[in-house]
Amino acid sequence: MQTTRLDLARIRAARRVIDPLFLDSPLYRCEALEPDLGCAVSIKLETANPVRSFKGRGTELVASLLADQGSRAAVCASAGNLGQALAWSGRGRGLDITVVASRFATVAKLDRIRALGAGLELVDGDHEMARERAAAIARYEGIRLLEDSLDIETCEGAATIGLELVDTPPSFDTVLIALGGGALATGVGHVVKALAPEVEVICVQPLGAPALTHSWRQRRVVTTESTDTIADGVAGRYPIPAVLDDLLLVADDAVLVREASIMAGMRMLLEHAGLVVEPSAALGIAAILEDRDRYAGRHVVTIVCGSNVDMDAYHRWAGAAPSRAAGSWPS
């Protein structure tokens, strides 16, 4: 029987290393969403922490390991959330952190990385170019390169979310997980399939950044030349083979959603849940909007994975009143 790279014993042990600020995030049924979605919906809220995303769970493991080893520094490429999380975790352990990002990344995320004391280097390309530059810095300076989703700590840190899901009643039928590099999906998916195998694990990615979904469907790495989505946190072009191998074992399905659905999901989370979220965090709601019949009568959990968003852009995306006649809420 094939197994993933993840290990339940290590995931349980991770809870003793991760700062409690990132653990036991709120999980609650949001009945106000249900009339428009046609199913029971629970929210796992991963934004109520110092970096406003789930990424701190993984960077806490990495920073703790580096500190124990006597390391002095680390570098990562980030669209913004991983960089903030590594800066926060590294600062608390005396590590020098460098983050490489696209200069087109969300300004609010870049500002927060600087505020947390990390060095920030900007590149003129996209996230894949930032990954190349971060690797070059690591080689030149002889420091740890943190590669999100490839480094198992990022996956097993995220997997602690899965422990909290399966340990909290009531039971649910489906979990919808944003799919970017794959740490969140493979981490949560591994735990759910190990401890609650009857639960359907569905990964959600934007149509404008479909590389890992296409890879999952074709069971081989599929790359894309570009991305075109407001969901910058999941806009990768080069899936990691080891991550795909894990995803093939834990995901029941991978679906793509339109930009209009993502924006509608953001509006719904604001209007019915009082949550300001970044586009990646609305992917689960977008998936329900696009296929209500699939989820009818089910209890669905969606992981709201981040709330680091430029507010001017947010108002453009989510501020307009939805119009069913204009097709703003896909059916």
Tab-separated table of C-alpha atoms in Angstrom:
chain	number	residue	atom	x	y	z
A	1	MET	CA	0.000	0.000	0.000
A	2	GLN	CA	1.344	3.394	-0.995
A	3	THR	CA	1.886	6.012	1.673
A	4	THR	CA	2.466	9.738	1.620
A	5	ARG	CA	5.571	11.490	2.938
A	6	LEU	CA	3.587	12.556	6.013
A	7	ASP	CA	3.498	10.771	9.362
A	8	LEU	CA	0.671	10.933	11.922
A	9	ALA	CA	3.016	10.583	14.883
A	10	ARG	CA	5.076	13.546	13.712
A	11	ILE	CA	1.925	15.562	13.067
A	12	ARG	CA	0.682	14.918	16.600
A	13	ALA	CA	4.111	15.829	17.965
A	14	ALA	CA	4.000	19.073	15.985
A	15	ARG	CA	1.286	20.382	18.266
A	16	ARG	CA	3.841	20.476	21.083
A	17	VAL	CA	6.173	22.691	19.031
A	18	ILE	CA	3.767	25.102	17.338
A	19	ASP	CA	2.960	28.244	19.308
A	20	PRO	CA	-0.559	27.790	20.757
A	21	LEU	CA	-1.536	31.053	19.062
A	22	PHE	CA	-1.798	29.071	15.833
A	23	LEU	CA	-3.582	26.019	17.246
A	24	ASP	CA	-7.249	25.193	17.863
A	25	SER	CA	-8.525	27.819	15.457
A	26	PRO	CA	-12.287	28.452	15.480
A	27	LEU	CA	-14.496	25.852	13.818
A	28	TYR	CA	-18.165	26.676	13.663
A	29	ARG	CA	-21.260	26.148	11.587
A	30	CYS	CA	-22.216	29.304	9.698
A	31	GLU	CA	-25.946	28.976	9.198
A	32	ALA	CA	-26.222	32.411	7.576
A	33	LEU	CA	-24.400	31.068	4.516
A	34	GLU	CA	-26.615	28.054	4.083
A	35	PRO	CA	-29.736	29.445	2.349
A	36	ASP	CA	-27.671	30.598	-0.629
A	37	LEU	CA	-25.443	27.522	-0.721
A	38	GLY	CA	-28.007	24.785	-0.132
A	39	CYS	CA	-25.927	22.758	2.307
A	40	ALA	CA	-24.701	22.850	5.887
A	41	VAL	CA	-21.459	24.841	6.001
A	42	SER	CA	-18.845	24.954	8.733
A	43	ILE	CA	-15.894	27.334	8.671
A	44	LYS	CA	-12.417	26.488	9.915
A	45	LEU	CA	-11.043	29.971	10.493
A	46	GLU	CA	-7.266	30.122	9.991
A	47	THR	CA	-7.032	33.924	10.042
A	48	ALA	CA	-7.332	34.593	13.795
A	49	ASN	CA	-3.601	34.553	14.505
A	50	PRO	CA	-0.622	36.944	14.301
A	51	VAL	CA	0.055	36.335	10.581
A	52	ARG	CA	-3.589	35.939	9.506
A	53	SER	CA	-3.062	32.661	7.669
A	54	PHE	CA	-2.460	28.969	8.320
A	55	LYS	CA	1.197	29.233	7.295
A	56	GLY	CA	2.440	29.845	10.842
A	57	ARG	CA	1.741	26.218	11.718
A	58	GLY	CA	4.461	25.073	9.311
A	59	THR	CA	6.971	27.859	9.900
A	60	GLU	CA	6.836	27.219	13.621
A	61	LEU	CA	8.133	23.704	12.972
A	62	VAL	CA	10.837	24.928	10.625
A	63	ALA	CA	12.043	27.744	12.886
A	64	SER	CA	12.059	25.498	15.944
A	65	LEU	CA	14.152	22.893	14.110
A	66	LEU	CA	16.599	25.528	12.858
A	67	ALA	CA	17.002	27.027	16.317
A	68	ASP	CA	17.619	23.597	17.838
A	69	GLN	CA	20.311	22.969	15.219
A	70	GLY	CA	22.027	26.279	15.919
A	71	SER	CA	21.208	27.698	12.497
A	72	ARG	CA	21.333	31.449	12.109
A	73	ALA	CA	19.315	32.209	9.004
A	74	ALA	CA	16.809	31.020	6.408
A	75	VAL	CA	15.366	32.218	3.126
A	76	CYS	CA	12.109	31.507	1.327
A	77	ALA	CA	10.158	32.605	-1.714
A	78	SER	CA	6.657	33.760	-0.955
A	79	ALA	CA	3.591	35.377	-2.436
A	80	GLY	CA	3.260	36.957	0.994
A	81	ASN	CA	1.744	34.643	3.574
A	82	LEU	CA	4.634	32.210	3.969
A	83	GLY	CA	7.049	35.123	4.190
A	84	GLN	CA	5.079	36.745	6.987
A	85	ALA	CA	4.841	33.479	8.860
A	86	LEU	CA	8.541	32.663	8.557
A	87	ALA	CA	9.427	36.218	9.588
A	88	TRP	CA	7.215	35.899	12.687
A	89	SER	CA	8.508	32.454	13.667
A	90	GLY	CA	12.118	33.353	12.929
A	91	ARG	CA	12.015	36.610	14.855
A	92	GLY	CA	10.947	34.797	17.996
A	93	ARG	CA	13.930	32.443	17.715
A	94	GLY	CA	16.634	34.923	16.759
A	95	LEU	CA	16.877	33.873	13.107
A	96	ASP	CA	17.750	36.194	10.235
A	97	ILE	CA	15.033	35.728	7.641
A	98	THR	CA	15.132	36.758	4.001
A	99	VAL	CA	12.000	36.646	1.861
A	100	VAL	CA	12.031	36.839	-1.923
A	101	ALA	CA	8.799	37.938	-3.568
A	102	SER	CA	7.482	39.335	-6.807
A	103	ARG	CA	7.336	43.124	-6.806
A	104	PHE	CA	3.763	42.618	-8.066
A	105	ALA	CA	2.761	40.813	-4.861
A	106	THR	CA	0.099	42.289	-2.589
A	107	VAL	CA	1.514	45.459	-1.061
A	108	ALA	CA	-0.067	44.790	2.336
A	109	LYS	CA	1.699	41.432	2.522
A	110	LEU	CA	5.066	42.934	1.574
A	111	ASP	CA	4.687	45.730	4.113
A	112	ARG	CA	3.932	43.219	6.847
A	113	ILE	CA	7.005	41.119	5.993
A	114	ARG	CA	9.166	44.227	6.442
A	115	ALA	CA	7.382	45.152	9.674
A	116	LEU	CA	8.179	41.722	11.099
A	117	GLY	CA	11.891	42.371	10.613
A	118	ALA	CA	12.675	40.146	7.644
A	119	GLY	CA	14.859	41.207	4.745
A	120	LEU	CA	12.789	41.494	1.586
A	121	GLU	CA	14.118	41.138	-1.945
A	122	LEU	CA	11.802	41.774	-4.878
A	123	VAL	CA	12.088	40.263	-8.352
A	124	ASP	CA	10.515	41.516	-11.559
A	125	GLY	CA	8.866	38.198	-12.409
A	126	ASP	CA	6.302	35.933	-10.795
A	127	HIS	CA	6.500	33.537	-7.871
A	128	GLU	CA	8.476	30.954	-9.851
A	129	MET	CA	11.209	33.503	-10.486
A	130	ALA	CA	11.187	34.317	-6.769
A	131	ARG	CA	11.719	30.607	-6.026
A	132	GLU	CA	14.768	30.560	-8.296
A	133	ARG	CA	16.243	33.641	-6.638
A	134	ALA	CA	15.639	32.278	-3.124
A	135	ALA	CA	17.436	29.067	-4.062
A	136	ALA	CA	20.373	31.074	-5.377
A	137	ILE	CA	20.594	33.063	-2.122
A	138	ALA	CA	20.534	29.863	-0.076
A	139	ARG	CA	23.371	28.369	-2.119
A	140	TYR	CA	25.494	31.516	-1.993
A	141	GLU	CA	25.038	32.183	1.729
A	142	GLY	CA	24.936	28.559	2.834
A	143	ILE	CA	21.628	28.943	4.683
A	144	ARG	CA	18.407	26.965	4.867
A	145	LEU	CA	16.067	27.313	1.919
A	146	LEU	CA	12.467	26.797	2.997
A	147	GLU	CA	10.454	25.437	0.105
A	148	ASP	CA	6.760	25.526	0.787
A	149	SER	CA	4.990	22.189	0.219
A	150	LEU	CA	8.243	20.395	-0.651
A	151	ASP	CA	9.597	20.729	2.881
A	152	ILE	CA	7.610	18.268	4.924
A	153	GLU	CA	7.344	20.604	7.934
A	154	THR	CA	5.078	22.921	5.942
A	155	CYS	CA	2.765	20.018	5.151
A	156	GLU	CA	2.770	18.479	8.617
A	157	GLY	CA	2.243	21.857	10.259
A	158	ALA	CA	-0.812	22.378	8.072
A	159	ALA	CA	-1.875	18.813	8.855
A	160	THR	CA	-2.543	19.793	12.476
A	161	ILE	CA	-5.644	21.517	11.084
A	162	GLY	CA	-6.831	18.071	10.057
A	163	LEU	CA	-6.378	16.749	13.598
A	164	GLU	CA	-8.583	19.539	14.894
A	165	LEU	CA	-11.229	18.867	12.257
A	166	VAL	CA	-11.600	15.159	12.926
A	167	ASP	CA	-11.486	15.609	16.714
A	168	THR	CA	-14.342	18.145	16.813
A	169	PRO	CA	-18.002	17.133	16.571
A	170	PRO	CA	-20.283	17.167	14.695
A	171	SER	CA	-19.026	15.009	11.871
A	172	PHE	CA	-18.926	16.355	8.334
A	173	ASP	CA	-19.164	14.835	4.869
A	174	THR	CA	-16.802	16.929	2.774
A	175	VAL	CA	-13.806	19.214	3.288
A	176	LEU	CA	-12.987	21.846	0.668
A	177	ILE	CA	-9.330	22.874	0.615
A	178	ALA	CA	-7.612	25.648	-1.342
A	179	LEU	CA	-4.980	24.149	-3.632
A	180	GLY	CA	-1.805	26.084	-4.346
A	181	GLY	CA	1.567	24.487	-3.720
A	182	GLY	CA	-0.183	21.627	-1.956
A	183	ALA	CA	0.947	21.837	1.694
A	184	LEU	CA	-2.535	22.546	3.020
A	185	ALA	CA	-4.257	19.996	0.801
A	186	THR	CA	-1.809	17.154	1.374
A	187	GLY	CA	-1.492	17.885	5.089
A	188	VAL	CA	-5.182	18.056	5.896
A	189	GLY	CA	-5.976	15.380	3.342
A	190	HIS	CA	-3.506	12.933	4.886
A	191	VAL	CA	-5.050	13.256	8.346
A	192	VAL	CA	-8.630	13.113	7.126
A	193	LYS	CA	-8.040	10.023	5.012
A	194	ALA	CA	-6.174	8.332	7.866
A	195	LEU	CA	-8.683	9.095	10.624
A	196	ALA	CA	-11.986	9.784	8.822
A	197	PRO	CA	-11.676	8.027	5.449
A	198	GLU	CA	-15.375	8.381	4.686
A	199	VAL	CA	-14.983	12.163	4.376
A	200	GLU	CA	-14.556	13.433	0.821
A	201	VAL	CA	-11.462	15.599	0.296
A	202	ILE	CA	-11.949	18.099	-2.528
A	203	CYS	CA	-9.220	20.509	-3.587
A	204	VAL	CA	-10.123	23.810	-5.231
A	205	GLN	CA	-7.986	25.904	-7.560
A	206	PRO	CA	-8.703	28.887	-9.830
A	207	LEU	CA	-9.175	28.340	-13.548
A	208	GLY	CA	-6.448	30.908	-14.038
A	209	ALA	CA	-3.867	28.889	-12.070
A	210	PRO	CA	-4.696	25.243	-12.805
A	211	ALA	CA	-1.311	23.508	-12.873
A	212	LEU	CA	-1.656	21.216	-9.863
A	213	THR	CA	-5.286	20.372	-10.658
A	214	HIS	CA	-4.333	19.395	-14.216
A	215	SER	CA	-1.441	17.416	-12.764
A	216	TRP	CA	-3.761	15.566	-10.367
A	217	ARG	CA	-6.189	14.755	-13.163
A	218	GLN	CA	-3.493	13.513	-15.543
A	219	ARG	CA	-1.424	11.858	-12.795
A	220	ARG	CA	1.737	13.572	-14.002
A	221	VAL	CA	3.297	16.990	-13.535
A	222	VAL	CA	1.683	19.558	-15.809
A	223	THR	CA	3.148	23.072	-15.929
A	224	THR	CA	1.701	26.282	-17.282
A	225	GLU	CA	3.400	29.246	-18.928
A	226	SER	CA	1.536	31.852	-16.880
A	227	THR	CA	-1.202	32.423	-14.323
A	228	ASP	CA	-4.154	34.796	-14.406
A	229	THR	CA	-6.060	34.985	-11.138
A	230	ILE	CA	-6.722	37.342	-8.255
A	231	ALA	CA	-5.925	34.420	-5.904
A	232	ASP	CA	-2.198	35.144	-5.731
A	233	GLY	CA	-1.669	32.772	-2.817
A	234	VAL	CA	-2.334	29.733	-5.020
A	235	ALA	CA	-0.904	30.966	-8.315
A	236	GLY	CA	1.891	28.477	-8.980
A	237	ARG	CA	2.993	27.199	-12.380
A	238	TYR	CA	5.375	24.328	-11.550
A	239	PRO	CA	3.941	21.580	-9.333
A	240	ILE	CA	6.436	19.680	-7.187
A	241	PRO	CA	6.508	15.965	-8.141
A	242	ALA	CA	6.676	14.695	-4.538
A	243	VAL	CA	3.710	16.872	-3.587
A	244	LEU	CA	1.704	15.564	-6.519
A	245	ASP	CA	2.456	12.003	-5.431
A	246	ASP	CA	1.033	12.793	-1.997
A	247	LEU	CA	-1.980	14.594	-3.436
A	248	LEU	CA	-2.864	11.635	-5.633
A	249	LEU	CA	-3.182	9.513	-2.483
A	250	VAL	CA	-5.330	11.849	-0.377
A	251	ALA	CA	-7.543	13.906	-2.715
A	252	ASP	CA	-10.853	12.535	-3.945
A	253	ASP	CA	-11.258	15.330	-6.465
A	254	ALA	CA	-9.699	18.561	-7.677
A	255	VAL	CA	-11.916	21.237	-9.204
A	256	LEU	CA	-11.378	24.577	-10.918
A	257	VAL	CA	-13.474	27.680	-10.266
A	258	ARG	CA	-13.987	30.957	-12.097
A	259	GLU	CA	-12.882	34.378	-10.919
A	260	ALA	CA	-16.501	35.545	-10.691
A	261	SER	CA	-17.216	32.708	-8.275
A	262	ILE	CA	-14.202	33.609	-6.134
A	263	MET	CA	-15.368	37.208	-5.873
A	264	ALA	CA	-18.903	36.078	-5.080
A	265	GLY	CA	-17.504	33.843	-2.346
A	266	MET	CA	-15.587	36.769	-0.866
A	267	ARG	CA	-18.771	38.848	-0.829
A	268	MET	CA	-20.745	36.080	0.838
A	269	LEU	CA	-18.135	35.595	3.548
A	270	LEU	CA	-18.253	39.332	4.233
A	271	GLU	CA	-22.026	39.706	4.180
A	272	HIS	CA	-23.022	36.483	5.937
A	273	ALA	CA	-20.001	35.669	8.121
A	274	GLY	CA	-18.477	39.095	8.735
A	275	LEU	CA	-15.136	37.898	7.362
A	276	VAL	CA	-12.723	39.873	5.205
A	277	VAL	CA	-10.722	37.232	3.335
A	278	GLU	CA	-8.195	37.042	0.561
A	279	PRO	CA	-9.305	35.359	-2.668
A	280	SER	CA	-7.633	32.021	-1.893
A	281	ALA	CA	-9.726	31.722	1.260
A	282	ALA	CA	-12.957	31.947	-0.725
A	283	LEU	CA	-12.196	29.045	-3.040
A	284	GLY	CA	-14.288	26.589	-1.026
A	285	ILE	CA	-17.373	28.805	-1.173
A	286	ALA	CA	-16.736	29.335	-4.882
A	287	ALA	CA	-16.749	25.575	-5.435
A	288	ILE	CA	-20.143	25.226	-3.774
A	289	LEU	CA	-21.554	28.130	-5.787
A	290	GLU	CA	-20.524	26.476	-9.031
A	291	ASP	CA	-21.963	23.054	-8.195
A	292	ARG	CA	-24.734	23.386	-5.604
A	293	ASP	CA	-26.327	20.072	-6.556
A	294	ARG	CA	-23.163	18.185	-5.675
A	295	TYR	CA	-23.183	19.474	-2.094
A	296	ALA	CA	-26.920	19.542	-1.457
A	297	GLY	CA	-27.794	17.834	1.816
A	298	ARG	CA	-24.166	17.519	2.890
A	299	HIS	CA	-22.264	19.038	5.795
A	300	VAL	CA	-19.286	20.781	4.206
A	301	VAL	CA	-16.237	22.240	5.967
A	302	THR	CA	-14.309	24.954	4.167
A	303	ILE	CA	-10.927	26.127	5.439
A	304	VAL	CA	-10.711	29.928	5.396
A	305	CYS	CA	-6.954	29.991	4.984
A	306	GLY	CA	-5.941	33.666	4.891
A	307	SER	CA	-7.038	37.283	5.231
A	308	ASN	CA	-4.007	39.234	4.036
A	309	VAL	CA	-5.487	41.325	1.265
A	310	ASP	CA	-4.950	44.770	-0.193
A	311	MET	CA	-8.052	46.664	0.854
A	312	ASP	CA	-8.330	48.748	-2.325
A	313	ALA	CA	-8.311	45.561	-4.364
A	314	TYR	CA	-10.656	43.901	-1.891
A	315	HIS	CA	-13.246	46.637	-2.346
A	316	ARG	CA	-13.031	46.219	-6.112
A	317	TRP	CA	-13.502	42.471	-5.881
A	318	ALA	CA	-16.008	42.138	-3.068
A	319	GLY	CA	-17.503	45.564	-2.609
A	320	ALA	CA	-19.957	45.562	-5.474
A	321	ALA	CA	-23.436	44.365	-4.637
A	322	PRO	CA	-24.019	40.899	-6.113
A	323	SER	CA	-26.446	40.644	-8.973
A	324	ARG	CA	-28.007	37.323	-9.776
A	325	ALA	CA	-29.478	38.721	-12.991
A	326	ALA	CA	-26.016	39.760	-14.145
A	327	GLY	CA	-24.676	36.305	-13.352
A	328	SER	CA	-22.412	37.398	-10.517
A	329	TRP	CA	-23.374	34.328	-8.489
A	330	PRO	CA	-22.848	31.287	-10.697
A	331	SER	CA	-25.294	28.458	-10.330
